[in-house]
Coordinates of C-alpha atoms in Angstrom, one line a residue:
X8 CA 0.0 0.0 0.0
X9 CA 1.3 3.6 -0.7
X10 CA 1.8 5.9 2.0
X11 CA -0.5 9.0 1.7
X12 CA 2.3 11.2 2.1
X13 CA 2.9 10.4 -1.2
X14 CA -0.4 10.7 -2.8
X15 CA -2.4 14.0 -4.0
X16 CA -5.5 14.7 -2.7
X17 CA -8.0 13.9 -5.6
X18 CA -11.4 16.4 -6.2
X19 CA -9.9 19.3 -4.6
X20 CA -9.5 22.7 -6.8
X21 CA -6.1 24.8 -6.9
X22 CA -8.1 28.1 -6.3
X23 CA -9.4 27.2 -2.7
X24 CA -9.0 24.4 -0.2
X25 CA -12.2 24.7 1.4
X26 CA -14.1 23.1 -2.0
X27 CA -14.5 19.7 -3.5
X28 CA -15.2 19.1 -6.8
X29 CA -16.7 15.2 -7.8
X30 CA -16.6 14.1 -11.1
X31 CA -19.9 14.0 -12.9
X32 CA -21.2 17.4 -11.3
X33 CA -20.5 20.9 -11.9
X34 CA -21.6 21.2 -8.3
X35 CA -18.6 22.6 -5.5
X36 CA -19.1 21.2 -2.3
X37 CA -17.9 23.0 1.2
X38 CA -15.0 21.0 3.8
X39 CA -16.9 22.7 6.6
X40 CA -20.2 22.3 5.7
X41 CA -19.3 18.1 5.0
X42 CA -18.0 18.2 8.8
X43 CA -20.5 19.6 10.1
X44 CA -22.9 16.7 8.8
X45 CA -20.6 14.3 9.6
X46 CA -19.8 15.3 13.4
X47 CA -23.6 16.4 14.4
X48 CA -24.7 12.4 13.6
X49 CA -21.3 11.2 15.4
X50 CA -22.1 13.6 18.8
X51 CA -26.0 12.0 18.9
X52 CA -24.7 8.3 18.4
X53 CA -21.5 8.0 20.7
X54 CA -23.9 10.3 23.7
X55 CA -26.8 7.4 23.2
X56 CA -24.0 5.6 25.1
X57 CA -22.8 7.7 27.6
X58 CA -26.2 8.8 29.0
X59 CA -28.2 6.0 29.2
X60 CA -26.0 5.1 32.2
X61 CA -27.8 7.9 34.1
X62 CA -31.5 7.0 33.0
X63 CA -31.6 3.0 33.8
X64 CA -33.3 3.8 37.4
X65 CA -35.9 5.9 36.2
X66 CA -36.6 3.6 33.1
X67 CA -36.3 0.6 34.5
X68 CA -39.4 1.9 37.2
X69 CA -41.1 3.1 33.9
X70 CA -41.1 0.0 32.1
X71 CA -41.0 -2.6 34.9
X72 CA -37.9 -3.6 33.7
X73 CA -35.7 -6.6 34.9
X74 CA -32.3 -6.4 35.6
X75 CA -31.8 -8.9 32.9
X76 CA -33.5 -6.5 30.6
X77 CA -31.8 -3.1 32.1
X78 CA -28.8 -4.5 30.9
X79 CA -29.6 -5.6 27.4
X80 CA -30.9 -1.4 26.6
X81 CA -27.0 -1.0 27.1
X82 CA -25.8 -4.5 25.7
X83 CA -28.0 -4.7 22.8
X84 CA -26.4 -1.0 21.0
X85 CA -23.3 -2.2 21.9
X86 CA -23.3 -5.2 20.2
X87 CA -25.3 -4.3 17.1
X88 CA -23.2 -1.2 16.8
X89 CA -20.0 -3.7 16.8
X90 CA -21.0 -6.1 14.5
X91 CA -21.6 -4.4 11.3
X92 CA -18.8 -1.1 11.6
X93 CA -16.5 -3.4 9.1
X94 CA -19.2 -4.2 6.7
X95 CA -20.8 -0.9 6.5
X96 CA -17.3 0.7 6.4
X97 CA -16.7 -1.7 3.3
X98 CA -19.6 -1.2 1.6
X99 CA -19.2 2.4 2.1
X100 CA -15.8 2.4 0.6
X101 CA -17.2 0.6 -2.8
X102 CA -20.7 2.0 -3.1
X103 CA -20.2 5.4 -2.0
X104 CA -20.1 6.5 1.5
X105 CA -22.5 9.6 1.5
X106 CA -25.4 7.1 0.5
X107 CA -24.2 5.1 3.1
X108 CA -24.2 7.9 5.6
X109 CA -27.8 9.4 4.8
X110 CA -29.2 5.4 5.3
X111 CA -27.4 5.0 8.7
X112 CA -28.3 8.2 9.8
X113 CA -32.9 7.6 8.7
X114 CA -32.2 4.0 10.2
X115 CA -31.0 5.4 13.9
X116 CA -33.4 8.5 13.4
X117 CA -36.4 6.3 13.6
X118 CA -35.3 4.1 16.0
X119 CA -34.4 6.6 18.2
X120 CA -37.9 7.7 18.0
X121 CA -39.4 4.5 18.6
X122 CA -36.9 3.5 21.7
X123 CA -38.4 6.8 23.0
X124 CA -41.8 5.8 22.5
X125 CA -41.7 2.1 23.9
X126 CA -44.3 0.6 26.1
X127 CA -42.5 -1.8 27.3
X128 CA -39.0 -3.3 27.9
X129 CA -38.7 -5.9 25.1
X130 CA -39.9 -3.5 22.8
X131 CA -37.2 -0.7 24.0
X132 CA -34.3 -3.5 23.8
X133 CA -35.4 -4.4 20.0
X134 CA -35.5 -0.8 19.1
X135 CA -32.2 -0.1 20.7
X136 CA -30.8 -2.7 18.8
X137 CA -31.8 -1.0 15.9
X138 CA -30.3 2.2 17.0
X139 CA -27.2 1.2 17.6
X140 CA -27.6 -1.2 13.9
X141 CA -28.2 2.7 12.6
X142 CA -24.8 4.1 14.6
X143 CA -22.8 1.1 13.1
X144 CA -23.6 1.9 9.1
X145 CA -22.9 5.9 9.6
X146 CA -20.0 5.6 11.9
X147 CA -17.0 4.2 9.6
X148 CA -18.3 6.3 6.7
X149 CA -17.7 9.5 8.9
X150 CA -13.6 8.3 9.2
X151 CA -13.8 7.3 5.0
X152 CA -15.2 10.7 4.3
X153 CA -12.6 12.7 6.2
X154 CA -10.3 10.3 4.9
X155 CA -10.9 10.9 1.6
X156 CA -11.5 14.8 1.5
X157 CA -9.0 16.3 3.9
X158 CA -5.4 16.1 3.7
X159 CA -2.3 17.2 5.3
X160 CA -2.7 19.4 8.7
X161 CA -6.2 20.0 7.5
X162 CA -7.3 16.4 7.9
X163 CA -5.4 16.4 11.3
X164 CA -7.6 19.0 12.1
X165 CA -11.0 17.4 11.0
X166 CA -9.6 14.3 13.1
X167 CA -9.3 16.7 16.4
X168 CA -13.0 17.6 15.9
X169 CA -13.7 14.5 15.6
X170 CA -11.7 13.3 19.1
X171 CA -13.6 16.7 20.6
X172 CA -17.2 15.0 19.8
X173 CA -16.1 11.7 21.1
X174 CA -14.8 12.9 24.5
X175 CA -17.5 15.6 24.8
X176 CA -20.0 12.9 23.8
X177 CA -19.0 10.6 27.0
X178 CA -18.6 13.5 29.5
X179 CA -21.8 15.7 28.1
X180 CA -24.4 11.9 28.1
X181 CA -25.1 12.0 31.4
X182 CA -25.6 16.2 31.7
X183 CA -28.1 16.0 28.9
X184 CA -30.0 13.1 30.7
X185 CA -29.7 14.5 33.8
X186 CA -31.4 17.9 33.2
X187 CA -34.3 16.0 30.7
X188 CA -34.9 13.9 33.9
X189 CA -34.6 17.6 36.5
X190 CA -37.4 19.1 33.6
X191 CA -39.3 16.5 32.8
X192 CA -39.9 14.2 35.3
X193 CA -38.9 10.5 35.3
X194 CA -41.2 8.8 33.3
X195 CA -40.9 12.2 30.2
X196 CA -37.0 12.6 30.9
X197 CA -35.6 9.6 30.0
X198 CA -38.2 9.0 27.2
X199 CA -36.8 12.7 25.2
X200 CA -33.3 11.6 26.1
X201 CA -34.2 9.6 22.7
X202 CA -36.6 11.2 21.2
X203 CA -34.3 14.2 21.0
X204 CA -32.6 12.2 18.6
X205 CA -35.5 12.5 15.8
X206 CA -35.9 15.9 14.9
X207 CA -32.3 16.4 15.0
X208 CA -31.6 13.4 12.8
X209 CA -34.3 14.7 10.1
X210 CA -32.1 18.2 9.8
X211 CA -29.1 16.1 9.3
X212 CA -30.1 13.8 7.0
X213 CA -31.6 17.3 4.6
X214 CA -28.0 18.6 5.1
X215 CA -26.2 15.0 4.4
X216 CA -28.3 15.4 1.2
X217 CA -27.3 18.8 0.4
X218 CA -24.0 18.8 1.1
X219 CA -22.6 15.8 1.0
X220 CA -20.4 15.0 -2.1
X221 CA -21.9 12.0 -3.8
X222 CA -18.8 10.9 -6.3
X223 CA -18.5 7.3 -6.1
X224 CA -22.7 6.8 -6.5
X225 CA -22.9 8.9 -9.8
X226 CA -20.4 6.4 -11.1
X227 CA -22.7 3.5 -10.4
X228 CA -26.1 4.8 -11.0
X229 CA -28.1 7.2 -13.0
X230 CA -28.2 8.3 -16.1
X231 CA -24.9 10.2 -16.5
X232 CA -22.5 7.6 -14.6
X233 CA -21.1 6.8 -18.0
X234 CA -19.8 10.6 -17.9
X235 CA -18.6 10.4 -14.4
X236 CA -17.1 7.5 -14.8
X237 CA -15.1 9.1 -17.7
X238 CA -14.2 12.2 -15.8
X239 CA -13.4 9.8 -12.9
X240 CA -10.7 8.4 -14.9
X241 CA -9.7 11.4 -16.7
X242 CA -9.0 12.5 -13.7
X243 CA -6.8 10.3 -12.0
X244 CA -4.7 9.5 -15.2
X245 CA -4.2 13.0 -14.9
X246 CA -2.5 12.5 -11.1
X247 CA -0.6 9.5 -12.6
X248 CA -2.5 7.3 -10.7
X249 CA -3.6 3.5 -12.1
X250 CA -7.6 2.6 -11.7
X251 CA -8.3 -0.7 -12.3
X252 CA -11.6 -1.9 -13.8
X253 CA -14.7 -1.5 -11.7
X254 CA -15.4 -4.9 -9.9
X255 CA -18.2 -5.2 -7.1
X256 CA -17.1 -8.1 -4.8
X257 CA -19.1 -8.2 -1.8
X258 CA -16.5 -11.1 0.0
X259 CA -19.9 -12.5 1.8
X260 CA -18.0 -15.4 3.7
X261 CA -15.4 -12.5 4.8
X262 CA -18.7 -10.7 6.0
X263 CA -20.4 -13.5 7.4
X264 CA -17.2 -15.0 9.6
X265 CA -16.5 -11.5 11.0
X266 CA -19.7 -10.7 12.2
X267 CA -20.3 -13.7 14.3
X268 CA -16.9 -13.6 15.3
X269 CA -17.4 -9.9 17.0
X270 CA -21.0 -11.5 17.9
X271 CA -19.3 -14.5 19.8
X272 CA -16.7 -12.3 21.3
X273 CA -19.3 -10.0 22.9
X274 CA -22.0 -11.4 23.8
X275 CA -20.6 -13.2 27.0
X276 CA -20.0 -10.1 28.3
X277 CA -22.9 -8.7 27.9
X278 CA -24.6 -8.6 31.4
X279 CA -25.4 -11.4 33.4
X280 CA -25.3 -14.5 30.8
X281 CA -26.0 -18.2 31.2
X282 CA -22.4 -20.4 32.4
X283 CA -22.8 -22.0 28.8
X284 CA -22.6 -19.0 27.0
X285 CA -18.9 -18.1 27.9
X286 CA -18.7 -21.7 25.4
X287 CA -19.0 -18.9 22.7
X288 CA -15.5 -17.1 23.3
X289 CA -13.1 -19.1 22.6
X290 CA -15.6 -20.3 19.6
X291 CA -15.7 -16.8 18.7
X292 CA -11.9 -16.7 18.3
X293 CA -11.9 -20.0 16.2
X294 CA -13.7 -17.6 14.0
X295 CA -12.2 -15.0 14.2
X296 CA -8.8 -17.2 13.2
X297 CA -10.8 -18.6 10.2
X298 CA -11.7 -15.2 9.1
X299 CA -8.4 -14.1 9.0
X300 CA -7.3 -16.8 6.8
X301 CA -10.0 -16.5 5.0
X302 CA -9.6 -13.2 3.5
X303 CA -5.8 -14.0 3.2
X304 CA -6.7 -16.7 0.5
X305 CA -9.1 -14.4 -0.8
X306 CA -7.2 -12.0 -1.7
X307 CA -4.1 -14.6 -2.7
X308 CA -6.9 -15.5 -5.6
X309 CA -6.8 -12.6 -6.9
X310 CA -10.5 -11.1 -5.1
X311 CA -10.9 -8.3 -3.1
X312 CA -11.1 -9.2 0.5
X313 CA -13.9 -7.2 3.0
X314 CA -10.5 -6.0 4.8
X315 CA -6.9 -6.0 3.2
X316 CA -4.8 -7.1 5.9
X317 CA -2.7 -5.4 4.6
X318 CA -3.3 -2.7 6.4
X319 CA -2.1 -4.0 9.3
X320 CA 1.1 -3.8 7.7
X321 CA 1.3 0.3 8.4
X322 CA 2.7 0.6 11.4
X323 CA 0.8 3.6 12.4
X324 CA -2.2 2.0 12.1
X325 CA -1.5 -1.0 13.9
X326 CA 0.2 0.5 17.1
X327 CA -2.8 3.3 16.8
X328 CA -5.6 0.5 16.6
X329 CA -3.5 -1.6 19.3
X330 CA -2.7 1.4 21.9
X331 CA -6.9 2.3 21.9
X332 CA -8.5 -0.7 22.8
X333 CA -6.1 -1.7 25.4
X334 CA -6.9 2.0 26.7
X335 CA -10.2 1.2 26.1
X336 CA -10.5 -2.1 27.9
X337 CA -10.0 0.4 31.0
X338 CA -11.0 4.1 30.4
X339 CA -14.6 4.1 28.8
X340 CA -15.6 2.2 33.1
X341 CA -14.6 5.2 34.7
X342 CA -17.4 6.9 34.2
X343 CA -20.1 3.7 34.8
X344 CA -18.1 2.7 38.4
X345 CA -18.2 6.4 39.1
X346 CA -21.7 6.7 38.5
X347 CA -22.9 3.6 40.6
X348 CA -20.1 4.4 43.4
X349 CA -21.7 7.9 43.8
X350 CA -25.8 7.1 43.3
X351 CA -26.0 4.5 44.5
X352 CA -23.3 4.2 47.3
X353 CA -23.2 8.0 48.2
X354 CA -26.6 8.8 47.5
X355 CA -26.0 11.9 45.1
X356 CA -28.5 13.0 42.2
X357 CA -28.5 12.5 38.8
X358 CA -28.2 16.3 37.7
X359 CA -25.0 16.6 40.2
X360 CA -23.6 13.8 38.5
X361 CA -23.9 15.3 35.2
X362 CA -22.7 18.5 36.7
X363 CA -20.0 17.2 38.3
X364 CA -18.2 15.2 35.2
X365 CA -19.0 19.1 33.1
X366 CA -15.4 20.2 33.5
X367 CA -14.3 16.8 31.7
X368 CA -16.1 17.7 28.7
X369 CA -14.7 21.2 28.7
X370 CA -11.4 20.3 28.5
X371 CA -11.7 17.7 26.2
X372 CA -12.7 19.9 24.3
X373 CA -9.8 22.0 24.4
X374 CA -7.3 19.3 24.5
X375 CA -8.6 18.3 21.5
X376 CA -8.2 21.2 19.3
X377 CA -4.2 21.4 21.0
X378 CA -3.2 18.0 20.4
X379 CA -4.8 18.5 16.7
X380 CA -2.2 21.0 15.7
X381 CA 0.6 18.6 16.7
X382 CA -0.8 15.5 16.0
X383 CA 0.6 15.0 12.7
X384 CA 4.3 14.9 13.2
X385 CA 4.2 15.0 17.2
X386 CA 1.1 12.3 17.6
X387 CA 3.4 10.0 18.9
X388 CA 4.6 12.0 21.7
X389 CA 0.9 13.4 22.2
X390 CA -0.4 10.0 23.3
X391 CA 2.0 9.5 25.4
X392 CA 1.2 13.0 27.4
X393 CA -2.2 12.1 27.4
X394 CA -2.2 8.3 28.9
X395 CA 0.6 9.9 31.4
X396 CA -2.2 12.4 32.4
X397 CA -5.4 10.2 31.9
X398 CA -3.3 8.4 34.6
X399 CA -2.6 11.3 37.0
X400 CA -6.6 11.6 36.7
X401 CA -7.6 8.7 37.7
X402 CA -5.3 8.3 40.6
X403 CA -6.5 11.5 41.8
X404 CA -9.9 10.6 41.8
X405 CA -9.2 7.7 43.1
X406 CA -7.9 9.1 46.3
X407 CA -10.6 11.4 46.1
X408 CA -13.5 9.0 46.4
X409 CA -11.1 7.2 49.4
X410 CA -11.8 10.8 50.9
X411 CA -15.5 11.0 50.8
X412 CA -15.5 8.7 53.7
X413 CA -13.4 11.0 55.7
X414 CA -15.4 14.3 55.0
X415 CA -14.3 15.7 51.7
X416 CA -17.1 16.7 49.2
X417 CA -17.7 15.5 46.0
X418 CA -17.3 18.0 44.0
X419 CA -13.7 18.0 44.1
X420 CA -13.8 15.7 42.4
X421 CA -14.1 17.9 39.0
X422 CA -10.2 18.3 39.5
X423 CA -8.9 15.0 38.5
X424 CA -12.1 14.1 36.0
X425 CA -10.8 17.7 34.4
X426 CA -7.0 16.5 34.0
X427 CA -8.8 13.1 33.1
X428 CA -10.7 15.1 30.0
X429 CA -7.5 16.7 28.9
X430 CA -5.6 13.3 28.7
X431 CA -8.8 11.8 26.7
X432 CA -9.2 14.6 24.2
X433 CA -5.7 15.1 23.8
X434 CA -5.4 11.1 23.0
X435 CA -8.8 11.0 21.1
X436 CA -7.3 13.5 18.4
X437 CA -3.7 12.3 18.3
X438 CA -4.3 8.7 18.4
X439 CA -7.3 9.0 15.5
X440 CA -5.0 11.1 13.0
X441 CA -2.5 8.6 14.1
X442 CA -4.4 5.8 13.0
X443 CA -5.5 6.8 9.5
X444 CA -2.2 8.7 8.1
X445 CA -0.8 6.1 5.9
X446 CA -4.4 4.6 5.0
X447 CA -5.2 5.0 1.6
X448 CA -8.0 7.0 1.1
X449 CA -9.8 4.1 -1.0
X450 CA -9.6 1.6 2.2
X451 CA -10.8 5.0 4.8
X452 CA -14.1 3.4 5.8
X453 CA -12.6 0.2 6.3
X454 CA -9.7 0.9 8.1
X455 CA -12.3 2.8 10.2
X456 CA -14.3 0.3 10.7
X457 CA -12.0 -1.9 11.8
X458 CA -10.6 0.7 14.6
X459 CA -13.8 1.0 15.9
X460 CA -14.9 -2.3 15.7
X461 CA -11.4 -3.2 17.9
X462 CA -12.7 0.0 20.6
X463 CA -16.1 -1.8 20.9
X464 CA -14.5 -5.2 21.4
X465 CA -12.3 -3.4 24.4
X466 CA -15.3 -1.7 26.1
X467 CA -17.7 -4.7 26.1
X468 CA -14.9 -6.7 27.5
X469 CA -13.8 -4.2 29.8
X470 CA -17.3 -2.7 30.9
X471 CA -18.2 -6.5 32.4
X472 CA -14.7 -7.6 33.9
X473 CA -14.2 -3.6 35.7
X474 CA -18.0 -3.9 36.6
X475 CA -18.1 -7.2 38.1
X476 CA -14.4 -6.4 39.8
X477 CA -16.8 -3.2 41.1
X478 CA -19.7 -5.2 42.6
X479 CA -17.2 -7.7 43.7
X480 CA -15.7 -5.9 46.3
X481 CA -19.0 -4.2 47.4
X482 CA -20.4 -8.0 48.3
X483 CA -17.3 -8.9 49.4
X484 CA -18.1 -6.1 52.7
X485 CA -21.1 -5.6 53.8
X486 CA -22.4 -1.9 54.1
X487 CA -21.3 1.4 52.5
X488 CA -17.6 0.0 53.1
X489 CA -18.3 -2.1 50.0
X490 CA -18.8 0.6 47.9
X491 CA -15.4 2.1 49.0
X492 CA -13.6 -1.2 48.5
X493 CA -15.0 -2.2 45.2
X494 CA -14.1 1.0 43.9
X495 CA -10.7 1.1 44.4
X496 CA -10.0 -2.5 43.2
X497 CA -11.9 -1.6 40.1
X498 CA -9.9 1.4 39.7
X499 CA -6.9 -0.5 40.5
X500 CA -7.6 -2.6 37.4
X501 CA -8.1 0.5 34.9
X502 CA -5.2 1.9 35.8
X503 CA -3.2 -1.7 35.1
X504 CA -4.7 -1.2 31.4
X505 CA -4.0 2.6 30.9
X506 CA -0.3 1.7 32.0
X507 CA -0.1 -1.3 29.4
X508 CA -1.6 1.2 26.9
X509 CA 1.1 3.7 28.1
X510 CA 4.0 1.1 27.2
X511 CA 2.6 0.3 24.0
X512 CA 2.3 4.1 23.2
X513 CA 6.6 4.7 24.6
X514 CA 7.6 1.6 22.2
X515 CA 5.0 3.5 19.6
X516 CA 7.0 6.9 19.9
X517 CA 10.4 5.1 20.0
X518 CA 10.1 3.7 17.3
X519 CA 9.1 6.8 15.4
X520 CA 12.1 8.4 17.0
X521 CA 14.4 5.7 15.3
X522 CA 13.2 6.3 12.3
X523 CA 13.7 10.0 12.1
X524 CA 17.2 9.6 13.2
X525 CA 17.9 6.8 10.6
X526 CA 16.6 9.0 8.0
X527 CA 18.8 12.5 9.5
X528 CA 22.1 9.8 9.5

């Protein structure tokens, strides 16, 4: 694969960065307009997550809802948002990933709707499964999209937005859920928490169609592909570029393997499950080892495999991909063992909560947007700052809780969640341009896919091992004791993976550091 350092940008006119032109269309489409539509849909899918954590007592009273079945509104997203991020990315990469987008984005619209609407548990769990089926098709093509029309410091930048949403996303959840519930009651609040999600998804999807550039599509379909197709390759004999002949190949057993593989890796975890069920682990990684070779012969026959491997061949997506689940196995629990150590073991409100982990999002925010500017040559080094501080966080509020029982509010605890925030949006930003900057454009929503795919894996896994660790130690002492005990062996464990992520993030910048001397000798 080509590095794409040493490609040129394609559809993008001398006379002004900001505008793409696509083949087939005199039409000139806007950078900042395209992330706009592509962030907006990203912020409403990753806080769909992060605040449902604050609703499950006031649902679970609405709906008469099991534990069982509490836990299945978070499982179910998870999992169906998992399973198809590598075959939407794929078929975003060859179809077109706009039209990919826009059908994502009306698929979680209406569920989110209906999940808001539901009369009952089962029906909420089936619906939520379709949300998070919606979040999985849009998600990849946002990375492909980016991938494809931003380049250079620019793209580095669109990449820092994008770590902004995601951290603001986790940290903002809970606010936005705790104020609907403040407002609206129990019963109304946790129903708009979704329903939110419609009207905003129906602007989207008018400004997906508006401004989205639609290239690859007008070379499939309707009735002047034949002359986008010609400019198409007009255009990138122009760049010097080679375009082999179109060829749609779907790789279905490449689809198929993967996505019961993710499903047989996840679903164990998912709440409390049957003994038998852990059976499907270890099956799932049989799978997952069949897949693998799989698309290995696949391509060795001269087909186009659902994921070149490739790409795990660039280093920088590898140690990238590798350095965020392991963080992830840890980091995306702080905030559900926070929330149950302080509801439920300390008694404070939902709205505090949300108020209390504010600061976080605040300086994700600006994190993000600093480690943007330096995440293309200094990325390496970035991550490494940011796990080193995402560390210094939550040892600080790990001490802090330790405190409570001696007298010391709360709220302090904003301090360490705030140096927690910068560590996560600096590393959100860095670690994503990291990822995706010697990925072809062509193989963007893939290569995202896969990444995110690999984040989901991590936070399933790690979710049920930190949770149980949590609950654990609070039956292992009886009283409020528990709650102080099972949170520091929990946070005990996150820290273990944020330091393995740390290593992996040194031997990451090291290696970079080799290089650059090699090529200055």
């Amino acid at each position: 694969m080509t590095r794409l350092s040493e490609q040129r940008q394609p559809n993008q006119p001398h006379n002004n960065p900001r505008h793409i032109r696509v083949a087939g269309t005199d039409r000139i489409y806007d950078r900042n307009r395209l992330l706009l539509v592509l962030l907006v849909p990203l912020m409403m899918t990753m806080i769909q997550v992060s605040s449902v954590t604050n609703i499950l007592p006031s649902l679970g009273e609405a709906l008469d809802a099991s534990p069982s079945q509490l836990q299945w509104v978070l499982s179910g997203y998870a999992l169906a948002l998992g399973i198809v991020l590598v075959p939407s990315g794929r078929l975003g990469d060859m179809f077109g990933r706009s039209t990919v987008f826009v059908i994502g984005s009306v698929i979680f619209s209406l569920a989110s709707l209906l999940v808001g609407l539901a009369t009952s548990a089962p029906m909420l769990n089936v619906m939520r499964v379709l949300q998070g089926f919606g979040a999985g098709v849009l998600s990849p093509q946002t990375t492909g999209l980016i991938q494809q029309y931003f380049v250079g410091q620019a793209r580095a930048k669109a990449f820092a937005l994008f770590g902004l949403v995601v951290s603001m996303s986790v940290a903002t959840g809970p606010v936005m859920s705790g104020v609907l519930i403040a407002m609206l009651g129990p019963d109304q609040g946790w129903r708009w928490s979704f329903i939110i999600n419609f009207p905003l998804g129906v602007v989207g999807i008018i400004m997906a169609i508006k401004w989205l550039p639609f290239g690859k599509e007008r070379r499939h379909v309707g009735r002047k592909k034949k002359q986008a197709r010609h400019e198409y390759l007009t255009m990138k004999k122009a760049e010097g570029q080679e375009v082999k002949p179109t060829k749609i190949d779907l790789d279905p057993v490449g689809m198929v393997l993967l996505a019961f593989s993710v499903l047989a890796i996840m679903l164990p975890f998912m709440g409390q499950q049957p003994a038998w069920m852990w059976l499907l682990f270890p099956l799932g990684l049989l799978l997952l080892s069949a897949w693998y070779f799989w698309e290995k012969k696949y391509k060795a026959r001269g087909r186009e495999p659902m994921v070149d491997l490739e790409l795990f061949r660039i280093k920088t997506f590898s140690y990238a991909t590798a350095i965020a689940a392991v963080m992830f196995l840890g980091s995306t629990s702080i905030f559900v063992v926070l929330a149950l150590f302080l509801q439920n073991g300390m008694d404070v409100s939902a709205l505090d909560y949300g108020l209390m982990v504010l600061p976080n999002a605040l300086v994700s925010a600006i994190a993000a947007v600093w480690a943007g500017k330096r995440a293309v040559v200094h990325g390496r080094g970035v991550q490494v700052i940011a796990l080193v501080l995402m560390l210094v966080g939550i040892i600080g509020s790990l001490l802090l809780m330790w405190g409570l029982d001696f007298g010391i509010s709360y709220w302090w605890l904003m301090l360490p969640l705030a140096i927690l925030g910068f560590g996560q949006g600096a590393m959100g930003s860095a670690n994503q341009t990291q990822s995706m900057l010697d990925v072809p454009a062509e193989h963007g929503g893939t290569a995202g896919g896969v990444m995110q795919t690999a984040q989901r894996i991590a936070t399933a896994i790690g979710n049920a091992v930190i949770t149980a660790v949590f609950l654990l130690g609070i039956r292992w002492y009886a009283g409020d004791q528990g709650y102080y005990f099972g949170v520091i062996i929990s946070f005990l464990l996150i820290i273990a993976f944020v330091m393995i992520a740390l290593v992996l993030a040194l031997i990451f910048w090291r290696d970079g550091y080799r290089q650059r001397h090699a090529q200055a000798v």
